[in-house]
Amino acid sequence: MTARYPVTRPRRLRRTAALRTLVAQVSVRPSNLVLPLFVKEGIGEPQPVSSMPGVVQHTRDSLRKAAHEAVEAGVGGLILFGVPAVKDGRGSAADDPGGVVQLALRDLAADVGQDTVLMADLCLDEYTDHGHCGLLTPAGEVDNDATLERYASIAVAQAEAGAHVVAPSGMMDGQVGAIRGALDAAGHGDVAICAYSVKYASACYGPFREAAECAPQFGDRAAYQQDPAAARDALREALLDVDEGADIVMVKPAVPYLDVIAQVSAAVPVPVAAYQVSGEYSMIEAAAANGWLDRDRMIMETLTAISRAGADIILTYWAAEVARRLR
Ligand code: PBG
């Protein structure tokens, strides 16, 4: 039957795969994906992370192999998280030149440093015996300004070990400025800062705390990470970090905060990263293992949504797999 008036038909452009590809505006590119990797001190074999099927805590050797494979697959970067053998109140292993991340950075700088971007998560929670992201006051609160001195020292240790980018994730006020100042003073003016600027106090980090062995031993992180309901806080944090010298700003988690990615991406003059975190990974892996969701389609749909929201760079535990698939 002919319509009585002309019908606008968006479906014309959906009819074949070739048409859909022609008009696509968003694409996920391997070179914009960053793979998070865990390296643990003092283990002989890689250790599976039970809440993140397919993810392991690496030995220094298995890390080198995984890094090679990821770079071979075409990922844009790697971000390292260290799990030290010994923890203490001030997280001494974090800025020790012989600490596990510094050793691993030296390995990877020699192996793949010409071919990829080496990033290091910069925080204290993996290194402190209490599991908080900073030094504690006698009352048991995280001491913002004392922590900044520790972060500054960690940044220099990571830069010296070969990090191209340091990524402070502890949510202390002034952390980007303190780190920028310390890097510049130590002759590392060319090392970039990817700030975890907009980081929510999220239940999505549960599995990561198993992988990085960094669950807080008391309390939670709500006094320093952002409140999911404080909508205006996002822009404030992002703009402050740009002012303090952040080269890249990050929003984290990703899919539950697509509105925030869009808002930040419209407002800042620097590249925006989004972190598809451990809980986002585990939810999809668990549902797929039950046969409830199509795993591969879910992965691509979520990555497409994150880049459609405005993320230029995506940190995802599927980075190497997706890069391989897209080649
Ligand atoms: C803190 C840090 C966390 C994550 C990255 N850096 C955990 C936290 O804040 O508790 C979470 C990443 C993920 O869940 O995949 N150093």
mmCIF file of C-alpha atoms and ligand atoms in Angstrom:
data_model
loop_
_atom_site.group_PDB
_atom_site.id
_atom_site.type_symbol
_atom_site.label_atom_id
_atom_site.label_comp_id
_atom_site.label_asym_id
_atom_site.label_seq_id
_atom_site.Cartn_x
_atom_site.Cartn_y
_atom_site.Cartn_z
ATOM 1 C CA MET A 1 0.000 0.000 0.000
ATOM 2 C CA THR A 2 1.289 3.448 -0.856
ATOM 3 C CA ALA A 3 1.379 5.891 2.027
ATOM 4 C CA ARG A 4 -0.943 8.858 1.679
ATOM 5 C CA TYR A 5 1.897 11.177 2.577
ATOM 6 C CA PRO A 6 5.688 10.736 2.198
ATOM 7 C CA VAL A 7 7.064 8.672 5.065
ATOM 8 C CA THR A 8 10.514 9.482 6.368
ATOM 9 C CA ARG A 9 12.374 6.192 6.370
ATOM 10 C CA PRO A 10 15.529 6.010 8.527
ATOM 11 C CA ARG A 11 15.436 2.271 7.889
ATOM 12 C CA ARG A 12 16.756 2.799 4.318
ATOM 13 C CA LEU A 13 20.243 3.251 5.758
ATOM 14 C CA ARG A 14 20.004 0.091 7.892
ATOM 15 C CA ARG A 15 19.084 -2.359 5.148
ATOM 16 C CA THR A 16 22.506 -3.910 4.466
ATOM 17 C CA ALA A 17 25.704 -4.263 6.464
ATOM 18 C CA ALA A 18 27.501 -2.157 3.870
ATOM 19 C CA LEU A 19 25.024 0.702 4.287
ATOM 20 C CA ARG A 20 25.277 0.519 8.051
ATOM 21 C CA THR A 21 29.060 0.618 7.891
ATOM 22 C CA LEU A 22 29.000 3.541 5.466
ATOM 23 C CA VAL A 23 27.000 5.736 7.827
ATOM 24 C CA ALA A 24 28.597 4.666 11.109
ATOM 25 C CA GLN A 25 29.925 7.625 13.096
ATOM 26 C CA VAL A 26 31.527 5.874 16.016
ATOM 27 C CA SER A 27 34.192 3.233 15.858
ATOM 28 C CA VAL A 28 36.285 1.398 18.405
ATOM 29 C CA ARG A 29 39.940 1.401 17.375
ATOM 30 C CA PRO A 30 42.620 -0.866 18.858
ATOM 31 C CA SER A 31 45.021 2.069 19.140
ATOM 32 C CA ASN A 32 42.652 3.831 21.560
ATOM 33 C CA LEU A 33 42.406 0.843 23.912
ATOM 34 C CA VAL A 34 44.546 0.448 27.032
ATOM 35 C CA LEU A 35 45.034 -2.905 28.755
ATOM 36 C CA PRO A 36 45.282 -2.950 32.576
ATOM 37 C CA LEU A 37 47.791 -5.547 33.841
ATOM 38 C CA PHE A 38 48.541 -6.771 37.376
ATOM 39 C CA VAL A 39 52.048 -7.792 38.394
ATOM 40 C CA LYS A 40 52.688 -9.444 41.730
ATOM 41 C CA GLU A 41 55.949 -9.736 43.601
ATOM 42 C CA GLY A 42 57.214 -13.098 44.794
ATOM 43 C CA ILE A 43 55.048 -15.571 42.850
ATOM 44 C CA GLY A 44 56.397 -18.323 40.601
ATOM 45 C CA GLU A 45 53.327 -18.747 38.391
ATOM 46 C CA PRO A 46 50.561 -16.396 37.229
ATOM 47 C CA GLN A 47 47.639 -16.479 39.693
ATOM 48 C CA PRO A 48 44.068 -16.453 38.338
ATOM 49 C CA VAL A 49 41.743 -13.797 39.778
ATOM 50 C CA SER A 50 38.602 -15.761 40.626
ATOM 51 C CA SER A 51 36.173 -12.859 40.315
ATOM 52 C CA MET A 52 37.626 -11.856 36.921
ATOM 53 C CA PRO A 53 37.714 -14.964 34.724
ATOM 54 C CA GLY A 54 40.510 -14.613 32.168
ATOM 55 C CA VAL A 55 42.489 -12.071 34.227
ATOM 56 C CA VAL A 56 45.601 -13.034 36.210
ATOM 57 C CA GLN A 57 48.132 -11.558 38.566
ATOM 58 C CA HIS A 58 51.322 -11.810 36.505
ATOM 59 C CA THR A 59 54.854 -12.733 37.397
ATOM 60 C CA ARG A 60 57.462 -10.423 35.887
ATOM 61 C CA ASP A 61 58.010 -12.993 33.131
ATOM 62 C CA SER A 62 54.389 -13.686 32.300
ATOM 63 C CA LEU A 63 53.798 -9.928 32.255
ATOM 64 C CA ARG A 64 56.429 -9.502 29.551
ATOM 65 C CA LYS A 65 54.720 -12.150 27.455
ATOM 66 C CA ALA A 66 51.249 -10.639 27.937
ATOM 67 C CA ALA A 67 52.601 -7.186 27.085
ATOM 68 C CA HIS A 68 54.177 -8.497 23.873
ATOM 69 C CA GLU A 69 50.939 -10.171 22.842
ATOM 70 C CA ALA A 70 48.854 -7.070 23.543
ATOM 71 C CA VAL A 71 51.212 -4.815 21.604
ATOM 72 C CA GLU A 72 51.256 -7.348 18.775
ATOM 73 C CA ALA A 73 47.448 -7.213 18.746
ATOM 74 C CA GLY A 74 47.660 -3.443 18.322
ATOM 75 C CA VAL A 75 46.523 -1.996 21.662
ATOM 76 C CA GLY A 76 47.438 1.644 22.195
ATOM 77 C CA GLY A 77 48.785 1.283 25.699
ATOM 78 C CA LEU A 78 49.293 -0.750 28.858
ATOM 79 C CA ILE A 79 48.622 0.341 32.440
ATOM 80 C CA LEU A 80 50.393 -1.446 35.279
ATOM 81 C CA PHE A 81 49.176 -2.197 38.794
ATOM 82 C CA GLY A 82 51.606 -3.662 41.312
ATOM 83 C CA VAL A 83 50.957 -6.057 44.161
ATOM 84 C CA PRO A 84 53.933 -5.929 46.565
ATOM 85 C CA ALA A 85 55.026 -8.786 48.821
ATOM 86 C CA VAL A 86 55.210 -6.532 51.872
ATOM 87 C CA LYS A 87 52.835 -3.716 52.822
ATOM 88 C CA ASP A 88 53.167 -1.095 55.542
ATOM 89 C CA GLY A 89 51.483 2.061 56.816
ATOM 90 C CA ARG A 90 53.118 4.404 54.299
ATOM 91 C CA GLY A 91 53.173 2.094 51.285
ATOM 92 C CA SER A 92 56.974 2.062 51.115
ATOM 93 C CA ALA A 93 57.121 -0.341 48.180
ATOM 94 C CA ALA A 94 55.265 2.115 45.947
ATOM 95 C CA ASP A 95 58.247 4.397 45.342
ATOM 96 C CA ASP A 96 61.031 1.894 45.954
ATOM 97 C CA PRO A 97 63.189 1.757 42.776
ATOM 98 C CA GLY A 98 63.307 -2.015 43.390
ATOM 99 C CA GLY A 99 59.506 -2.248 43.857
ATOM 100 C CA VAL A 100 57.595 -4.593 41.601
ATOM 101 C CA VAL A 101 56.054 -1.954 39.314
ATOM 102 C CA GLN A 102 59.343 -0.150 38.850
ATOM 103 C CA LEU A 103 61.063 -3.431 37.918
ATOM 104 C CA ALA A 104 58.224 -4.338 35.578
ATOM 105 C CA LEU A 105 58.301 -0.887 33.955
ATOM 106 C CA ARG A 106 62.020 -1.315 33.284
ATOM 107 C CA ASP A 107 61.351 -4.715 31.675
ATOM 108 C CA LEU A 108 58.547 -3.382 29.503
ATOM 109 C CA ALA A 109 60.371 -0.171 28.604
ATOM 110 C CA ALA A 110 63.168 -2.321 27.172
ATOM 111 C CA ASP A 111 60.812 -4.817 25.485
ATOM 112 C CA VAL A 112 57.960 -2.737 24.058
ATOM 113 C CA GLY A 113 58.677 0.846 25.133
ATOM 114 C CA GLN A 114 59.224 1.974 21.531
ATOM 115 C CA ASP A 115 55.962 0.445 20.331
ATOM 116 C CA THR A 116 53.364 1.300 22.930
ATOM 117 C CA VAL A 117 52.479 3.730 25.698
ATOM 118 C CA LEU A 118 53.496 2.573 29.172
ATOM 119 C CA MET A 119 51.238 3.870 31.900
ATOM 120 C CA ALA A 120 51.488 3.300 35.633
ATOM 121 C CA ASP A 121 48.599 3.554 38.078
ATOM 122 C CA LEU A 122 49.791 5.881 40.813
ATOM 123 C CA CYS A 123 48.189 5.184 44.171
ATOM 124 C CA LEU A 124 48.930 3.789 47.607
ATOM 125 C CA ASP A 125 46.090 1.350 48.288
ATOM 126 C CA GLU A 126 47.926 -1.649 46.809
ATOM 127 C CA TYR A 127 50.916 -0.813 49.020
ATOM 128 C CA THR A 128 49.435 0.129 52.401
ATOM 129 C CA ASP A 129 48.623 -2.458 55.054
ATOM 130 C CA HIS A 130 45.348 -0.623 55.808
ATOM 131 C CA GLY A 131 44.325 -0.569 52.128
ATOM 132 C CA HIS A 132 43.522 3.143 51.928
ATOM 133 C CA CYS A 133 44.745 5.351 49.095
ATOM 134 C CA GLY A 134 46.794 7.599 51.351
ATOM 135 C CA LEU A 135 48.532 8.073 54.694
ATOM 136 C CA LEU A 136 46.309 8.015 57.752
ATOM 137 C CA THR A 137 46.009 10.558 60.537
ATOM 138 C CA PRO A 138 46.039 9.167 64.102
ATOM 139 C CA ALA A 139 42.237 9.380 63.954
ATOM 140 C CA GLY A 140 42.218 7.066 60.952
ATOM 141 C CA GLU A 141 41.303 9.582 58.271
ATOM 142 C CA VAL A 142 43.172 9.879 55.001
ATOM 143 C CA ASP A 143 45.568 12.823 55.317
ATOM 144 C CA ASN A 144 45.333 14.682 52.006
ATOM 145 C CA ASP A 145 48.457 16.825 52.077
ATOM 146 C CA ALA A 146 50.794 14.274 53.632
ATOM 147 C CA THR A 147 49.667 11.856 50.921
ATOM 148 C CA LEU A 148 50.595 14.335 48.170
ATOM 149 C CA GLU A 149 54.246 14.045 49.152
ATOM 150 C CA ARG A 150 54.075 10.281 48.781
ATOM 151 C CA TYR A 151 52.395 10.591 45.357
ATOM 152 C CA ALA A 152 55.080 13.033 44.196
ATOM 153 C CA SER A 153 57.780 10.565 45.130
ATOM 154 C CA ILE A 154 55.971 7.633 43.458
ATOM 155 C CA ALA A 155 55.582 9.656 40.252
ATOM 156 C CA VAL A 156 59.322 10.277 40.091
ATOM 157 C CA ALA A 157 60.108 6.591 40.753
ATOM 158 C CA GLN A 158 57.726 5.511 37.980
ATOM 159 C CA ALA A 159 59.094 8.086 35.551
ATOM 160 C CA GLU A 160 62.628 6.988 36.315
ATOM 161 C CA ALA A 161 61.635 3.392 35.621
ATOM 162 C CA GLY A 162 60.315 4.285 32.174
ATOM 163 C CA ALA A 163 56.636 5.223 32.477
ATOM 164 C CA HIS A 164 55.495 7.499 29.650
ATOM 165 C CA VAL A 165 52.328 8.382 31.547
ATOM 166 C CA VAL A 166 51.546 8.316 35.271
ATOM 167 C CA ALA A 167 47.928 7.922 36.279
ATOM 168 C CA PRO A 168 47.079 9.145 39.783
ATOM 169 C CA SER A 169 43.943 7.355 41.023
ATOM 170 C CA GLY A 170 43.787 8.264 44.704
ATOM 171 C CA MET A 171 41.438 11.279 44.525
ATOM 172 C CA MET A 172 43.475 13.555 46.788
ATOM 173 C CA ASP A 173 42.860 17.270 46.225
ATOM 174 C CA GLY A 174 45.808 18.862 44.456
ATOM 175 C CA GLN A 175 47.376 15.567 43.376
ATOM 176 C CA VAL A 176 47.875 16.532 39.745
ATOM 177 C CA GLY A 177 49.626 19.796 40.605
ATOM 178 C CA ALA A 178 51.850 18.120 43.196
ATOM 179 C CA ILE A 179 52.849 15.370 40.754
ATOM 180 C CA ARG A 180 53.445 17.814 37.871
ATOM 181 C CA GLY A 181 55.711 19.892 40.087
ATOM 182 C CA ALA A 182 57.688 16.878 41.258
ATOM 183 C CA LEU A 183 58.119 15.433 37.767
ATOM 184 C CA ASP A 184 59.294 18.762 36.377
ATOM 185 C CA ALA A 185 61.712 19.321 39.254
ATOM 186 C CA ALA A 186 63.210 15.865 38.696
ATOM 187 C CA GLY A 187 63.774 16.451 34.992
ATOM 188 C CA HIS A 188 60.734 14.486 33.820
ATOM 189 C CA GLY A 189 58.887 17.336 32.160
ATOM 190 C CA ASP A 190 58.063 15.035 29.242
ATOM 191 C CA VAL A 191 56.188 12.443 31.331
ATOM 192 C CA ALA A 192 52.432 12.961 30.933
ATOM 193 C CA ILE A 193 49.695 12.763 33.571
ATOM 194 C CA CYS A 194 46.474 10.892 32.933
ATOM 195 C CA ALA A 195 44.385 11.966 35.903
ATOM 196 C CA TYR A 196 41.642 9.796 37.299
ATOM 197 C CA SER A 197 39.728 13.062 37.636
ATOM 198 C CA VAL A 198 36.182 11.854 37.987
ATOM 199 C CA LYS A 199 36.309 8.687 40.021
ATOM 200 C CA TYR A 200 33.217 7.545 41.848
ATOM 201 C CA ALA A 201 32.956 5.599 45.105
ATOM 202 C CA SER A 202 31.576 2.636 43.160
ATOM 203 C CA ALA A 203 30.581 -0.938 43.925
ATOM 204 C CA CYS A 204 32.006 -1.760 40.480
ATOM 205 C CA TYR A 205 35.564 -1.987 41.907
ATOM 206 C CA GLY A 206 34.850 -5.156 43.922
ATOM 207 C CA PRO A 207 36.687 -7.648 41.700
ATOM 208 C CA PHE A 208 39.679 -5.299 41.280
ATOM 209 C CA ARG A 209 40.211 -5.347 45.012
ATOM 210 C CA GLU A 210 40.776 -9.091 44.765
ATOM 211 C CA ALA A 211 43.111 -8.650 41.767
ATOM 212 C CA ALA A 212 45.142 -5.877 43.395
ATOM 213 C CA GLU A 213 44.675 -7.134 46.978
ATOM 214 C CA CYS A 214 43.722 -3.650 48.092
ATOM 215 C CA ALA A 215 40.349 -3.803 49.870
ATOM 216 C CA PRO A 216 40.301 -1.209 52.670
ATOM 217 C CA GLN A 217 40.793 -2.935 56.025
ATOM 218 C CA PHE A 218 38.279 -0.594 57.681
ATOM 219 C CA GLY A 219 35.712 1.876 56.419
ATOM 220 C CA ASP A 220 35.370 2.732 52.746
ATOM 221 C CA ARG A 221 36.614 5.295 50.235
ATOM 222 C CA ALA A 222 33.531 7.521 50.284
ATOM 223 C CA ALA A 223 35.352 10.405 51.974
ATOM 224 C CA TYR A 224 37.717 10.818 49.007
ATOM 225 C CA GLN A 225 36.066 9.216 45.961
ATOM 226 C CA GLN A 226 33.056 10.991 44.422
ATOM 227 C CA ASP A 227 29.449 10.517 45.390
ATOM 228 C CA PRO A 228 27.445 9.124 42.431
ATOM 229 C CA ALA A 229 24.613 11.512 43.285
ATOM 230 C CA ALA A 230 26.791 14.672 43.317
ATOM 231 C CA ALA A 231 26.294 15.451 39.641
ATOM 232 C CA ARG A 232 28.038 18.839 39.530
ATOM 233 C CA ASP A 233 31.194 17.503 41.134
ATOM 234 C CA ALA A 234 32.271 15.839 37.887
ATOM 235 C CA LEU A 235 32.975 18.990 35.927
ATOM 236 C CA ARG A 236 34.562 20.687 38.897
ATOM 237 C CA GLU A 237 37.066 17.852 39.392
ATOM 238 C CA ALA A 238 37.851 17.593 35.681
ATOM 239 C CA LEU A 239 38.446 21.337 35.244
ATOM 240 C CA LEU A 240 40.593 21.528 38.382
ATOM 241 C CA ASP A 241 42.794 18.744 37.040
ATOM 242 C CA VAL A 242 43.143 20.447 33.658
ATOM 243 C CA ASP A 243 44.174 23.614 35.499
ATOM 244 C CA GLU A 244 46.738 21.698 37.532
ATOM 245 C CA GLY A 245 48.269 20.293 34.360
ATOM 246 C CA ALA A 246 46.512 17.011 33.559
ATOM 247 C CA ASP A 247 47.286 15.945 29.990
ATOM 248 C CA ILE A 248 44.412 13.451 29.888
ATOM 249 C CA VAL A 249 41.389 13.294 32.193
ATOM 250 C CA MET A 250 39.610 10.070 33.042
ATOM 251 C CA VAL A 251 36.092 9.159 34.068
ATOM 252 C CA LYS A 252 35.564 5.933 35.986
ATOM 253 C CA PRO A 253 33.560 3.651 35.954
ATOM 254 C CA ALA A 254 32.370 3.929 32.334
ATOM 255 C CA VAL A 255 28.961 2.515 31.406
ATOM 256 C CA PRO A 256 27.038 3.620 34.544
ATOM 257 C CA TYR A 257 28.498 7.127 33.979
ATOM 258 C CA LEU A 258 28.033 7.710 30.232
ATOM 259 C CA ASP A 259 26.294 11.012 30.982
ATOM 260 C CA VAL A 260 29.365 12.144 32.888
ATOM 261 C CA ILE A 261 31.709 11.117 30.052
ATOM 262 C CA ALA A 262 29.593 13.174 27.651
ATOM 263 C CA GLN A 263 29.562 16.188 29.944
ATOM 264 C CA VAL A 264 33.300 16.109 30.620
ATOM 265 C CA SER A 265 34.167 15.480 27.002
ATOM 266 C CA ALA A 266 32.177 18.528 25.910
ATOM 267 C CA ALA A 267 33.914 20.737 28.477
ATOM 268 C CA VAL A 268 37.641 19.938 28.527
ATOM 269 C CA PRO A 269 40.312 20.780 25.933
ATOM 270 C CA VAL A 270 42.306 17.574 26.548
ATOM 271 C CA PRO A 271 41.727 13.916 25.590
ATOM 272 C CA VAL A 272 39.210 12.040 27.730
ATOM 273 C CA ALA A 273 39.718 8.475 28.900
ATOM 274 C CA ALA A 274 37.095 6.187 30.388
ATOM 275 C CA TYR A 275 37.806 3.113 32.493
ATOM 276 C CA GLN A 276 35.530 0.125 31.965
ATOM 277 C CA VAL A 277 36.276 -1.272 35.391
ATOM 278 C CA SER A 278 36.509 -4.719 36.925
ATOM 279 C CA GLY A 279 32.842 -4.958 37.938
ATOM 280 C CA GLU A 280 31.713 -4.010 34.438
ATOM 281 C CA TYR A 281 33.951 -6.786 33.111
ATOM 282 C CA SER A 282 32.827 -9.385 35.626
ATOM 283 C CA MET A 283 29.107 -8.676 35.177
ATOM 284 C CA ILE A 284 29.324 -9.440 31.473
ATOM 285 C CA GLU A 285 31.630 -12.445 31.914
ATOM 286 C CA ALA A 286 29.338 -13.924 34.585
ATOM 287 C CA ALA A 287 26.144 -13.422 32.604
ATOM 288 C CA ALA A 288 27.782 -14.853 29.492
ATOM 289 C CA ALA A 289 29.053 -17.877 31.437
ATOM 290 C CA ASN A 290 25.449 -18.549 32.415
ATOM 291 C CA GLY A 291 24.379 -18.305 28.792
ATOM 292 C CA TRP A 292 22.279 -15.225 29.539
ATOM 293 C CA LEU A 293 24.025 -12.724 27.266
ATOM 294 C CA ASP A 294 25.989 -12.824 24.027
ATOM 295 C CA ARG A 295 29.433 -11.991 25.408
ATOM 296 C CA ASP A 296 31.105 -10.717 22.247
ATOM 297 C CA ARG A 297 28.199 -8.501 21.277
ATOM 298 C CA MET A 298 27.971 -7.088 24.809
ATOM 299 C CA ILE A 299 31.666 -6.227 24.755
ATOM 300 C CA MET A 300 31.425 -4.374 21.444
ATOM 301 C CA GLU A 301 28.160 -2.671 22.361
ATOM 302 C CA THR A 302 29.546 -1.326 25.638
ATOM 303 C CA LEU A 303 32.795 -0.136 24.024
ATOM 304 C CA THR A 304 30.818 1.561 21.246
ATOM 305 C CA ALA A 305 28.591 3.255 23.829
ATOM 306 C CA ILE A 306 31.609 4.514 25.779
ATOM 307 C CA SER A 307 33.179 6.012 22.672
ATOM 308 C CA ARG A 308 29.833 7.417 21.500
ATOM 309 C CA ALA A 309 29.578 9.224 24.854
ATOM 310 C CA GLY A 310 32.843 10.984 24.007
ATOM 311 C CA ALA A 311 35.738 8.926 25.368
ATOM 312 C CA ASP A 312 38.852 9.138 23.194
ATOM 313 C CA ILE A 313 40.686 6.413 25.110
ATOM 314 C CA ILE A 314 39.173 3.345 26.810
ATOM 315 C CA LEU A 315 40.808 1.254 29.512
ATOM 316 C CA THR A 316 39.337 -2.239 29.349
ATOM 317 C CA TYR A 317 40.354 -5.730 30.431
ATOM 318 C CA TRP A 318 39.235 -6.886 26.962
ATOM 319 C CA ALA A 319 41.670 -4.536 25.169
ATOM 320 C CA ALA A 320 43.939 -7.206 23.681
ATOM 321 C CA GLU A 321 41.102 -9.532 22.723
ATOM 322 C CA VAL A 322 39.117 -6.751 21.054
ATOM 323 C CA ALA A 323 42.188 -5.360 19.295
ATOM 324 C CA ARG A 324 42.843 -8.825 17.863
ATOM 325 C CA ARG A 325 39.224 -9.178 16.773
ATOM 326 C CA LEU A 326 39.215 -5.807 15.028
ATOM 327 C CA ARG A 327 42.341 -6.417 12.976
HETATM 328 C C1 PBG B 1 42.934 2.554 43.151
HETATM 329 C C2 PBG B 1 42.262 1.981 41.966
HETATM 330 C C3 PBG B 1 41.095 1.213 41.957
HETATM 331 C C4 PBG B 1 40.838 0.895 40.621
HETATM 332 C C5 PBG B 1 41.841 1.462 39.849
HETATM 333 N N1 PBG B 1 42.711 2.156 40.707
HETATM 334 C C6 PBG B 1 40.302 0.653 43.078
HETATM 335 C C7 PBG B 1 39.640 1.468 44.073
HETATM 336 O O1 PBG B 1 39.561 2.686 44.003
HETATM 337 O O2 PBG B 1 39.184 0.851 45.025
HETATM 338 C C8 PBG B 1 39.675 0.078 40.151
HETATM 339 C C9 PBG B 1 39.786 -0.519 38.792
HETATM 340 C C10 PBG B 1 38.788 -1.591 38.518
HETATM 341 O O3 PBG B 1 37.851 -1.832 39.287
HETATM 342 O O4 PBG B 1 38.947 -2.238 37.473
HETATM 343 N N2 PBG B 1 44.324 2.385 43.094
#
